[in-house]
Short mmCIF file of C-alpha atoms in Angstrom, two decimals:
data_model
loop_
_atom_site.label_atom_id
_atom_site.label_comp_id
_atom_site.label_asym_id
_atom_site.label_seq_id
_atom_site.Cartn_x
_atom_site.Cartn_y
_atom_site.Cartn_z
CA UNK A 1 -0.46 6.87 10.97
CA UNK A 2 1.48 3.43 9.49
CA UNK A 3 3.71 1.58 11.96
CA UNK A 4 5.88 -1.41 9.78
CA UNK A 5 7.90 -3.80 12.71
CA UNK A 6 10.23 -6.24 11.43
CA UNK A 7 12.31 -9.55 12.48
CA UNK A 8 14.65 -9.95 13.25
CA UNK A 9 17.50 -7.70 13.59
CA UNK A 10 20.36 -9.85 12.65
CA UNK A 11 19.79 -13.01 10.55
CA UNK A 12 22.92 -15.17 10.03
CA UNK A 13 22.65 -18.43 7.70
CA UNK A 14 24.93 -20.88 5.86
CA UNK A 15 25.51 -20.40 2.56
CA UNK A 16 23.07 -22.14 0.59
CA UNK A 17 20.31 -22.14 3.24
CA UNK A 18 17.20 -19.94 3.22
CA UNK A 19 16.31 -17.03 4.64
CA UNK A 20 13.24 -15.31 6.14
CA UNK A 21 12.62 -11.98 6.95
CA UNK A 22 9.28 -10.73 8.27
CA UNK A 23 7.31 -7.68 8.82
CA UNK A 24 3.86 -6.21 9.85
CA UNK A 25 2.08 -3.60 9.49
CA UNK A 26 -0.66 -1.36 11.25
CA UNK A 27 -2.40 0.37 8.22
CA UNK A 28 -4.90 -2.33 6.65
CA UNK A 29 -5.53 0.23 4.01
CA UNK A 30 -1.44 0.00 2.65
CA UNK A 31 -1.43 -1.33 -0.44
CA UNK A 32 2.29 -1.90 -1.30
CA UNK A 33 5.07 -3.41 0.08
CA UNK A 34 8.58 -3.07 -1.53
CA UNK A 35 11.79 -4.59 -0.30
CA UNK A 36 15.38 -2.91 -0.45
CA UNK A 37 18.87 -4.23 -0.16
CA UNK A 38 21.04 -1.67 1.10
CA UNK A 39 25.21 -2.61 1.19
CA UNK A 40 27.86 -0.91 2.72
CA UNK A 41 28.16 2.65 1.43
CA UNK A 42 25.35 2.46 -0.95
CA UNK A 43 21.37 3.58 -0.77
CA UNK A 44 18.53 1.03 -1.04
CA UNK A 45 18.18 -0.55 -3.84
CA UNK A 46 14.64 -2.32 -4.74
CA UNK A 47 15.06 -5.86 -5.55
CA UNK A 48 11.02 -6.85 -5.02
CA UNK A 49 7.75 -5.97 -4.36
CA UNK A 50 4.29 -6.50 -3.80
CA UNK A 51 0.31 -5.18 -4.02
CA UNK A 52 -2.37 -5.71 -1.90
CA UNK A 53 -4.29 -7.28 -5.16
CA UNK A 54 -1.19 -10.44 -4.77
CA UNK A 55 -0.51 -12.99 -2.16
CA UNK A 56 2.80 -13.99 -3.74
CA UNK A 57 5.25 -12.83 -6.04
CA UNK A 58 9.02 -14.70 -7.45
CA UNK A 59 11.74 -13.88 -8.81
CA UNK A 60 14.23 -16.02 -9.28
CA UNK A 61 15.49 -16.61 -5.77
CA UNK A 62 13.60 -14.18 -3.85
CA UNK A 63 9.70 -14.34 -3.10
CA UNK A 64 7.80 -12.21 -0.87
CA UNK A 65 4.25 -13.44 0.32
CA UNK A 66 1.82 -11.33 1.82
CA UNK A 67 -1.09 -12.48 4.42
CA UNK A 68 -3.56 -9.01 3.86
CA UNK A 69 -5.95 -10.57 6.93
CA UNK A 70 -2.57 -11.11 8.81
CA UNK A 71 -0.80 -7.57 8.04
CA UNK A 72 2.15 -9.08 7.47
CA UNK A 73 5.13 -9.82 4.71
CA UNK A 74 7.58 -11.89 3.94
CA UNK A 75 10.54 -11.97 2.60
CA UNK A 76 12.08 -15.52 1.33
CA UNK A 77 15.53 -15.72 -0.21
CA UNK A 78 16.47 -19.43 -1.24
CA UNK A 79 20.12 -20.82 -1.92
CA UNK A 80 21.62 -18.01 -0.13
CA UNK A 81 24.64 -16.71 -1.63
CA UNK A 82 27.65 -14.52 -0.16
CA UNK A 83 26.68 -11.45 -2.61
CA UNK A 84 23.43 -11.38 -0.48
CA UNK A 85 25.06 -10.28 2.90
CA UNK A 86 23.57 -6.64 2.55
CA UNK A 87 20.59 -5.48 5.51
CA UNK A 88 17.37 -5.61 4.16
CA UNK A 89 14.44 -3.17 4.75
CA UNK A 90 10.71 -3.75 4.09
CA UNK A 91 8.39 -0.98 3.59
CA UNK A 92 5.10 -0.06 3.39
CA UNK A 93 2.49 3.05 1.70
CA UNK A 94 -0.05 3.85 3.74
CA UNK A 95 -2.99 5.24 2.30
CA UNK A 96 -3.21 8.86 1.16
CA UNK A 97 -6.47 10.52 1.87
CA UNK A 98 -4.97 13.22 -0.99
CA UNK A 99 -6.54 11.18 -3.77
CA UNK A 100 -3.78 10.79 -5.54
CA UNK A 101 0.48 11.90 -5.99
CA UNK A 102 3.34 10.64 -4.38
CA UNK A 103 3.56 8.83 -1.07
CA UNK A 104 5.91 8.05 0.82
CA UNK A 105 6.99 4.82 2.35
CA UNK A 106 7.08 3.67 6.19
CA UNK A 107 10.38 1.79 6.68
CA UNK A 108 11.19 -1.52 8.98
CA UNK A 109 14.06 -0.86 11.18
CA UNK A 110 16.20 -3.22 9.01
CA UNK A 111 17.58 -6.79 9.31
CA UNK A 112 21.48 -7.58 9.25
CA UNK A 113 21.90 -10.77 6.75
CA UNK A 114 24.46 -12.50 7.22
CA UNK A 115 25.94 -15.71 4.91
CA UNK A 116 28.37 -17.84 7.02
CA UNK A 117 30.90 -19.42 4.03
CA UNK B 1 25.01 9.77 -15.28
CA UNK B 2 22.01 7.09 -14.80
CA UNK B 3 19.26 6.66 -11.97
CA UNK B 4 19.66 8.52 -8.97
CA UNK B 5 22.81 11.03 -7.91
CA UNK B 6 23.67 13.12 -5.27
CA UNK B 7 25.90 15.35 -4.00
CA UNK B 8 27.76 15.86 -2.41
CA UNK B 9 29.18 11.99 -0.87
CA UNK B 10 30.66 13.25 2.49
CA UNK B 11 29.92 16.17 4.14
CA UNK B 12 31.04 17.91 7.50
CA UNK B 13 30.09 21.46 8.77
CA UNK B 14 29.88 23.21 11.82
CA UNK B 15 26.79 23.85 13.68
CA UNK B 16 26.80 27.54 12.64
CA UNK B 17 27.21 27.34 8.40
CA UNK B 18 25.07 26.75 5.50
CA UNK B 19 25.26 23.87 3.53
CA UNK B 20 22.97 22.47 0.84
CA UNK B 21 22.74 18.69 -0.85
CA UNK B 22 21.73 18.38 -4.09
CA UNK B 23 20.10 15.50 -5.91
CA UNK B 24 19.65 15.12 -9.10
CA UNK B 25 17.13 12.21 -11.33
CA UNK B 26 18.07 10.77 -14.94
CA UNK B 27 14.85 8.63 -14.77
CA UNK B 28 11.82 10.67 -15.61
CA UNK B 29 10.43 10.85 -12.67
CA UNK B 30 8.21 13.44 -11.93
CA UNK B 31 7.85 12.79 -7.92
CA UNK B 32 11.02 13.03 -5.34
CA UNK B 33 11.99 12.35 -1.78
CA UNK B 34 14.48 13.14 0.78
CA UNK B 35 14.35 10.32 3.90
CA UNK B 36 16.94 10.38 6.96
CA UNK B 37 19.10 7.23 7.97
CA UNK B 38 19.92 7.55 11.47
CA UNK B 39 22.00 4.71 13.06
CA UNK B 40 19.71 1.86 14.91
CA UNK B 41 16.43 3.72 13.49
CA UNK B 42 13.90 3.23 10.73
CA UNK B 43 14.58 4.93 7.27
CA UNK B 44 12.57 8.51 8.13
CA UNK B 45 10.70 10.35 5.65
CA UNK B 46 11.27 13.91 5.50
CA UNK B 47 10.00 15.40 2.62
CA UNK B 48 7.84 14.67 -1.02
CA UNK B 49 7.84 16.78 -4.13
CA UNK B 50 5.33 15.56 -6.54
CA UNK B 51 5.35 17.66 -9.99
CA UNK B 52 7.95 20.17 -8.31
CA UNK B 53 4.58 20.90 -5.51
CA UNK B 54 5.45 20.10 -1.46
CA UNK B 55 2.82 17.61 -0.94
CA UNK B 56 4.75 16.13 1.95
CA UNK B 57 6.57 17.86 4.99
CA UNK B 58 6.91 15.15 7.90
CA UNK B 59 7.00 17.36 10.84
CA UNK B 60 10.99 18.70 9.84
CA UNK B 61 12.46 21.18 11.86
CA UNK B 62 12.32 24.33 9.99
CA UNK B 63 16.43 24.19 10.30
CA UNK B 64 16.19 21.78 6.49
CA UNK B 65 14.29 23.60 3.81
CA UNK B 66 13.96 21.66 1.07
CA UNK B 67 13.78 23.25 -3.06
CA UNK B 68 12.56 21.52 -5.88
CA UNK B 69 12.93 23.71 -9.11
CA UNK B 70 11.77 21.31 -11.29
CA UNK B 71 11.19 17.27 -11.49
CA UNK B 72 14.81 16.49 -11.81
CA UNK B 73 16.31 18.43 -9.04
CA UNK B 74 16.05 18.65 -5.19
CA UNK B 75 18.13 20.30 -2.99
CA UNK B 76 18.38 20.19 0.79
CA UNK B 77 19.23 23.75 2.39
CA UNK B 78 20.91 23.12 5.56
CA UNK B 79 21.32 25.93 8.31
CA UNK B 80 22.30 25.93 12.24
CA UNK B 81 21.95 21.85 12.61
CA UNK B 82 22.51 20.01 15.51
CA UNK B 83 24.82 17.14 16.58
CA UNK B 84 21.95 14.66 16.15
CA UNK B 85 21.30 15.50 12.59
CA UNK B 86 24.30 13.76 11.33
CA UNK B 87 22.62 11.21 9.13
CA UNK B 88 22.62 9.41 5.99
CA UNK B 89 20.48 11.48 3.69
CA UNK B 90 18.80 9.75 0.85
CA UNK B 91 17.22 11.09 -1.93
CA UNK B 92 14.37 9.14 -3.81
CA UNK B 93 12.31 9.57 -6.83
CA UNK B 94 9.22 7.95 -8.69
CA UNK B 95 6.67 7.84 -11.21
CA UNK B 96 3.40 9.59 -10.23
CA UNK B 97 1.96 7.20 -8.00
CA UNK B 98 -1.57 7.15 -10.17
CA UNK B 99 -3.29 4.49 -8.31
CA UNK B 100 -4.73 2.66 -11.27
CA UNK B 101 -1.41 1.99 -12.21
CA UNK B 102 0.17 1.59 -8.61
CA UNK B 103 3.69 3.02 -10.31
CA UNK B 104 4.63 3.51 -6.66
CA UNK B 105 8.08 2.11 -7.25
CA UNK B 106 10.89 4.13 -5.38
CA UNK B 107 14.53 4.64 -6.78
CA UNK B 108 17.19 5.78 -4.46
CA UNK B 109 20.55 7.64 -4.59
CA UNK B 110 23.51 6.84 -2.79
CA UNK B 111 23.04 9.37 -0.04
CA UNK B 112 24.85 12.13 1.40
CA UNK B 113 26.59 11.26 4.81
CA UNK B 114 26.46 14.67 7.02
CA UNK B 115 28.27 14.77 9.84
CA UNK B 116 27.72 17.94 12.63
CA UNK B 117 30.50 19.38 14.93
#
């Protein structure tokens, strides 16, 4: 099955600096890679995602890059702000032999991002 | 109500109790999921329902019993749980992941914090 590794487990950056979180996956047939942000007491919130047919996607201060050959994808947050402090999870949907239908996500262990004022 | 809601938000139960967790989605989706989030571990997929039919059971012990009466509601029935089952149980929903349209986005509820004593 799919295995997703996420690094680092904790990342502390100064407000205004950039933060980068990296993930690798094992199933070369995986084709969808979302990133979630989870604040204390809340469920994970989808912040950005990328499909396997593109290499980069950007949404304001957040960007995600995908390297299919190396099987890794990264989250980039620029001009970090205190409200960016949270736990971030990467995930992948592994290939399914079912021919369609809903697929569960395989998650990384999460990165606790701390924005220092 | 909007998005994905879960009740109760907190639950404390003894090992001999029987309880149920409820999830409701107001997004018009037709796939629903249960995930377990334990400390220091990645989110773990438990069950997947697509159009009310269970399409995946990720080797979950029989003391967890899901029920999906319609596309908007999902239950997790609990009985004879163990202390190690204490965790945050998250429900999610998505549109059917028709591979031609890559509709994979999953939206999570706030979770039920379960403590087994």
